[in-house]
Protein backbone atom coordinates (compact mmCIF):
# COMPACT_ATOMS: atom_id res chain seq x y z
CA UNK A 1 20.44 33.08 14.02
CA UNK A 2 17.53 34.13 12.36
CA UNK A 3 19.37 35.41 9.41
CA UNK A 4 20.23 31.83 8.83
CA UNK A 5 16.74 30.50 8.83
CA UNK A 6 15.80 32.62 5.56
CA UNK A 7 16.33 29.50 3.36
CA UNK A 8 15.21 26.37 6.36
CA UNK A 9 12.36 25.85 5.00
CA UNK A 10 12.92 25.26 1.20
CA UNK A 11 15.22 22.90 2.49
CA UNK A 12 12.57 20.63 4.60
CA UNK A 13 12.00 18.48 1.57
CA UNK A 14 15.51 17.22 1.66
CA UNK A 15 15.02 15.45 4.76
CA UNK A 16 12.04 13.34 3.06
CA UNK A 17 14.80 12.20 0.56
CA UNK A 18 16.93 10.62 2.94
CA UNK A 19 13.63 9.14 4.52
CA UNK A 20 12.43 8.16 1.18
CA UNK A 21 16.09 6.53 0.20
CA UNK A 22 16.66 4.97 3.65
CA UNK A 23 13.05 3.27 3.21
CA UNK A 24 14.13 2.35 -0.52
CA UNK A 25 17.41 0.93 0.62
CA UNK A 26 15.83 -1.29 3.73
CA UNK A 27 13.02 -3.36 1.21
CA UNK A 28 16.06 -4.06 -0.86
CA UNK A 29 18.16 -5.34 1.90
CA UNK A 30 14.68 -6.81 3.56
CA UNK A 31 13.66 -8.78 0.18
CA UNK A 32 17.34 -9.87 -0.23
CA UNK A 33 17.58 -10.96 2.68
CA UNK A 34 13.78 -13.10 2.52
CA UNK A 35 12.22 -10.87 5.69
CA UNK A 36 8.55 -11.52 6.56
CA UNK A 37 6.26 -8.75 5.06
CA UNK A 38 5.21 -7.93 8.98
CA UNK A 39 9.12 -7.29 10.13
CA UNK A 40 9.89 -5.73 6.99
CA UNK A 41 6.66 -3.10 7.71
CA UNK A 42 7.44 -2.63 11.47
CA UNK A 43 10.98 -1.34 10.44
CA UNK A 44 9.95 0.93 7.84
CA UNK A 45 7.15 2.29 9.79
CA UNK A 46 9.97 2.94 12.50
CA UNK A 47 12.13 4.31 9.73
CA UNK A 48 10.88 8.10 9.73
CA UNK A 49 10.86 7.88 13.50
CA UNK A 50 14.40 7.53 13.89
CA UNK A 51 15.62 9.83 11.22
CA UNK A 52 13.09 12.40 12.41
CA UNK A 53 13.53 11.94 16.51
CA UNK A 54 9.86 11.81 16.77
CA UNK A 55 9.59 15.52 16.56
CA UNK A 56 6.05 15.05 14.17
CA UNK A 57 4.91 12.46 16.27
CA UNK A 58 5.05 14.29 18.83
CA UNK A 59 3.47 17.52 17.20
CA UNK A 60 0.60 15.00 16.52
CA UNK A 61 -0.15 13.53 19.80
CA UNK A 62 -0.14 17.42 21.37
CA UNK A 63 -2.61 18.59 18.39
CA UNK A 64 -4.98 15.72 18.99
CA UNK A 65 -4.74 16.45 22.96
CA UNK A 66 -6.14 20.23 21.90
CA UNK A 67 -8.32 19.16 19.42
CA UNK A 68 -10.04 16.62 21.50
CA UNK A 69 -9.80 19.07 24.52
CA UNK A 70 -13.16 21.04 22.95
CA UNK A 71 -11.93 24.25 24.67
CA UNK A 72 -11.58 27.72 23.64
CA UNK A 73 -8.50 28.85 21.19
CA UNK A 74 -6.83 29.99 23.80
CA UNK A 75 -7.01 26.67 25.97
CA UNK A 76 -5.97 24.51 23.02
CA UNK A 77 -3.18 26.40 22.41
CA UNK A 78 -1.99 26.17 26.07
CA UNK A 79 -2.54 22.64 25.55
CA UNK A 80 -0.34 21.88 22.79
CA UNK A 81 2.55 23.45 25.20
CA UNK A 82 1.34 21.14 28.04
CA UNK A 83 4.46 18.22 28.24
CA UNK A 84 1.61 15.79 29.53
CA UNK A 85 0.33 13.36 27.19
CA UNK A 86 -3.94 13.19 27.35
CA UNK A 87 -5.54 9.54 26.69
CA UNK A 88 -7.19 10.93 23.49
CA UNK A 89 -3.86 11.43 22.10
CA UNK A 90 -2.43 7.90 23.02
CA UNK A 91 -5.43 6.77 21.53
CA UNK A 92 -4.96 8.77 18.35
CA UNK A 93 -1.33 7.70 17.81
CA UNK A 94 -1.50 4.14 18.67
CA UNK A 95 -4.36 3.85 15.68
CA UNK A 96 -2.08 5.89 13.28
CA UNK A 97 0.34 3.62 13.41
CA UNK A 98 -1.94 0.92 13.26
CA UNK A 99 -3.38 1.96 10.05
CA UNK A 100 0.30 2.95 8.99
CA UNK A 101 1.89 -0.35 9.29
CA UNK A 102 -1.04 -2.12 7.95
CA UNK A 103 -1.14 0.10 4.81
CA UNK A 104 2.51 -0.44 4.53
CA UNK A 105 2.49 -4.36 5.24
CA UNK A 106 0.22 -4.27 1.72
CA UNK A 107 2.46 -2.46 0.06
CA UNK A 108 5.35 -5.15 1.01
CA UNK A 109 3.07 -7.97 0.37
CA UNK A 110 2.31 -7.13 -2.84
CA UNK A 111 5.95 -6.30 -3.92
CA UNK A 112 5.08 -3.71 -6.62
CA UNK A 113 8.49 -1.82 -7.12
CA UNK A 114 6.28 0.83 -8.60
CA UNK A 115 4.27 1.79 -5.57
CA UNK A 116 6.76 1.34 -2.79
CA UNK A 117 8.62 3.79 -5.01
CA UNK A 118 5.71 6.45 -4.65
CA UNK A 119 5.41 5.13 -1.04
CA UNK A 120 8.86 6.40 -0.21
CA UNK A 121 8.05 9.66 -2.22
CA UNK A 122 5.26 10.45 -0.28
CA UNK A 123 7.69 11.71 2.63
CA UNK A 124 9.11 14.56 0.16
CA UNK A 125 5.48 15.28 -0.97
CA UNK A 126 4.23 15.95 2.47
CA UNK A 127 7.43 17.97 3.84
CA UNK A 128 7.18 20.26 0.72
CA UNK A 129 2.91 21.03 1.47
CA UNK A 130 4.24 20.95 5.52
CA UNK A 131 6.84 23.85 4.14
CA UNK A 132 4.41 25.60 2.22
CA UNK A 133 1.89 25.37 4.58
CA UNK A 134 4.12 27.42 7.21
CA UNK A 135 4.68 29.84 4.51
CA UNK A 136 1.58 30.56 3.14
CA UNK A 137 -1.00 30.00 6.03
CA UNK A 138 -1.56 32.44 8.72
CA UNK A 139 0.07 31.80 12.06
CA UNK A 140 -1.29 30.90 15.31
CA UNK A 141 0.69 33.46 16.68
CA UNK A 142 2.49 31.31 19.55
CA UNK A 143 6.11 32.68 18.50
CA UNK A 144 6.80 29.17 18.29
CA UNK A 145 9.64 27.51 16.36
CA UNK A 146 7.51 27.66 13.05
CA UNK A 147 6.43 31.01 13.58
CA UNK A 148 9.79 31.98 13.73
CA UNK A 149 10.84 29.81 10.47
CA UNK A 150 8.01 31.43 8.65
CA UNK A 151 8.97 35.18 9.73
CA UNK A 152 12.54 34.60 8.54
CA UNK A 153 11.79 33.24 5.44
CA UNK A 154 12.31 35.27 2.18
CA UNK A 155 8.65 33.77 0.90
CA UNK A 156 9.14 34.43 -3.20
CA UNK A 157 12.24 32.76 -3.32
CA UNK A 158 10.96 29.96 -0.59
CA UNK A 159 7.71 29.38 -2.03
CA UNK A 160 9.76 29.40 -5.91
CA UNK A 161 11.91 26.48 -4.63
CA UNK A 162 9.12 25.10 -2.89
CA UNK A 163 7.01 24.64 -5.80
CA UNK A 164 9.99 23.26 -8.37
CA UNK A 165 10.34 20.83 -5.71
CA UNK A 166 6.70 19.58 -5.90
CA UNK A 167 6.68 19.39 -9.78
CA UNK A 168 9.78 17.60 -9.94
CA UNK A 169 8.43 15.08 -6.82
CA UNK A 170 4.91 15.12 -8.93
CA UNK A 171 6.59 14.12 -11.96
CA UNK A 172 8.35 11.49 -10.72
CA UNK A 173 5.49 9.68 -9.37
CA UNK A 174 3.23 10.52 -12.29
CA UNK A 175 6.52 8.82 -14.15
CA UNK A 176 6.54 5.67 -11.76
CA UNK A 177 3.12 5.02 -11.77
CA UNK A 178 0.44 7.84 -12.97
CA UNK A 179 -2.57 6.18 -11.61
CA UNK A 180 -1.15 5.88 -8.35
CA UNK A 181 0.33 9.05 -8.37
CA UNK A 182 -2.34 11.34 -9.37
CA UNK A 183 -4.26 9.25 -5.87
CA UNK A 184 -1.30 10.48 -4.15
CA UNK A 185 -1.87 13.82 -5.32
CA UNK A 186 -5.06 13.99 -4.76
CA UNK A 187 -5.55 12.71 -1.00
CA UNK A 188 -2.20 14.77 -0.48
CA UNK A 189 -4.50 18.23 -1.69
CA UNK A 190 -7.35 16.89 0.47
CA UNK A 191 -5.51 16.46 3.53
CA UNK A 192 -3.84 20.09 3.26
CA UNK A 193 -7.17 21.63 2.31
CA UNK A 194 -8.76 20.20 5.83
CA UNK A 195 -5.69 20.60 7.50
CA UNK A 196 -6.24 24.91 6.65
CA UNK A 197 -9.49 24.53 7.59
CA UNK A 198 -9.36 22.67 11.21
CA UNK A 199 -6.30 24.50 12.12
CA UNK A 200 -8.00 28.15 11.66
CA UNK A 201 -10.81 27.03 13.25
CA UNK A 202 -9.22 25.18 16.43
CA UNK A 203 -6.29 26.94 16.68
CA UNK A 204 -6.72 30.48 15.15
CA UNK A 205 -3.86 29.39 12.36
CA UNK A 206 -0.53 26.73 12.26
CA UNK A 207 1.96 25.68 14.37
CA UNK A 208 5.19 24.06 14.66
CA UNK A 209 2.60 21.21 16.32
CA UNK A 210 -0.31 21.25 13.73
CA UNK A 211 2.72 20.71 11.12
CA UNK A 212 3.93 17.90 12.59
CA UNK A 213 0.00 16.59 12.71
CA UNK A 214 -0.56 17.38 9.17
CA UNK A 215 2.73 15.47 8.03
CA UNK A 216 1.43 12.49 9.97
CA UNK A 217 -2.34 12.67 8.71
CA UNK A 218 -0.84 13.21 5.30
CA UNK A 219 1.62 10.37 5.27
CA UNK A 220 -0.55 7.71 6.63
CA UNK A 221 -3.81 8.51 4.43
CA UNK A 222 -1.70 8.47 1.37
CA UNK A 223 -0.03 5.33 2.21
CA UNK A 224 -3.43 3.67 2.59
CA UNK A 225 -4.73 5.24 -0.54
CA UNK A 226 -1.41 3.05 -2.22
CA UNK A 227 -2.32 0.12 -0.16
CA UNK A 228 -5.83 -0.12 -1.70
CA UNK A 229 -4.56 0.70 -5.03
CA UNK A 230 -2.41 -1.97 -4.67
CA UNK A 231 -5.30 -4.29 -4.71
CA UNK A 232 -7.37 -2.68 -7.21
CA UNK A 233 -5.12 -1.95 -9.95
């Protein structure tokens, strides 16, 4: 009911911890157990997949159908409700994960504790900016899901726990590793700043689909930010 959805969204976050500890918990078992680097990455790329049913990969594949589609607002939104999958979008997601798993496979390579930690933080980071994101920027208007998870929130106390949430994740990877943090940071505040931007402009404001685009975008250029600061520093 939507008197029940007043506190979803300050909640989101939570379900990037038990991504972030189920990733933590498979390159212990994966090390223990003297895994390749490749099978180890393959599985933890899966990882958010499973726990997630697929439900931002999907938003991402029907944003980059729209986006791709070069039509009018109103067309690209149509599109993003369109069950059929275009070949830009295959395209699109097959390179994510590309880039994904080979970010990751340097990460697990390199066995730094320290940045596979902020690796698996990453997934709180980016559902906190998704939450906010829904909160604070305008709506496409498509009384989708998100729409209506944004209209029933009670935004001061949302966007409170929303931000104690990203200091505390901040903090922790400042903590772990401040170099590598702050790049986290960074690219995270880079990716939500274009995310605004193209999603206004395409789209006339967010969806429950752009969401699940920017969490993807987000995830997989801050895991290859780690996976070249893994060789650098």
């Amino acid at each position: 009911k939507e008197e029940d959805m007043k506190d979803v969204l300050a909640l989101f976050p939570f379900v990037g911890l038990v991504i972030a500890g189920a990733e933590y918990i498979w390159s212990g078992l994966g090390y223990a157990a003297g895994l390749s680097a490749v099978f180890m990455s393959a599985v933890s790329v899966a990882i958010p997949v499973f726990i997630s049913g697929g439900i931002h990969l999907d938003g991402f594949i029907d944003t980059s159908d729209a986006l791709a589609s070069c039509r009018t607002k109103e067309e690209r939104l149509r599109i993003l409700k369109d069950p059929h999958v275009g070949a830009f979008a295959v395209i699109r997601v097959i390179t994510l994960l590309i880039i994904t798993f080979g970010a990751v496979h340097e990460l697990f390579y390199i066995r730094d504790t320290a940045l596979y930690c902020i690796y698996c933080l990453v997934f709180v980071l980016s559902r906190v900016m998704s939450a906010v994101s829904a909160v604070l920027f305008r709506s496409a208007g498509n009384k989708g899901t998100l729409e209506a998870f944004g209209r029933a929130a009670e935004k001061k106390p949302v966007v409170i726990m929303l931000a104690a949430e990203y200091i505390v994740t901040a903090v922790v990877m400042l903590y772990v590793m401040p170099t590598a943090g702050i790049l986290v940071i960074v690219t995270s505040a880079a990716v939500m700043t274009a995310y605004r931007f193209i999603s206004e402009r395409a789209f006339g404001g967010v969806t429950g689909d752009t969401s699940g685009w920017f969490l993807c975008v987000n995830e997989c250029a801050s895991t290859l930010c780690l996976a070249m600061a893994a060789r650098l520093l």
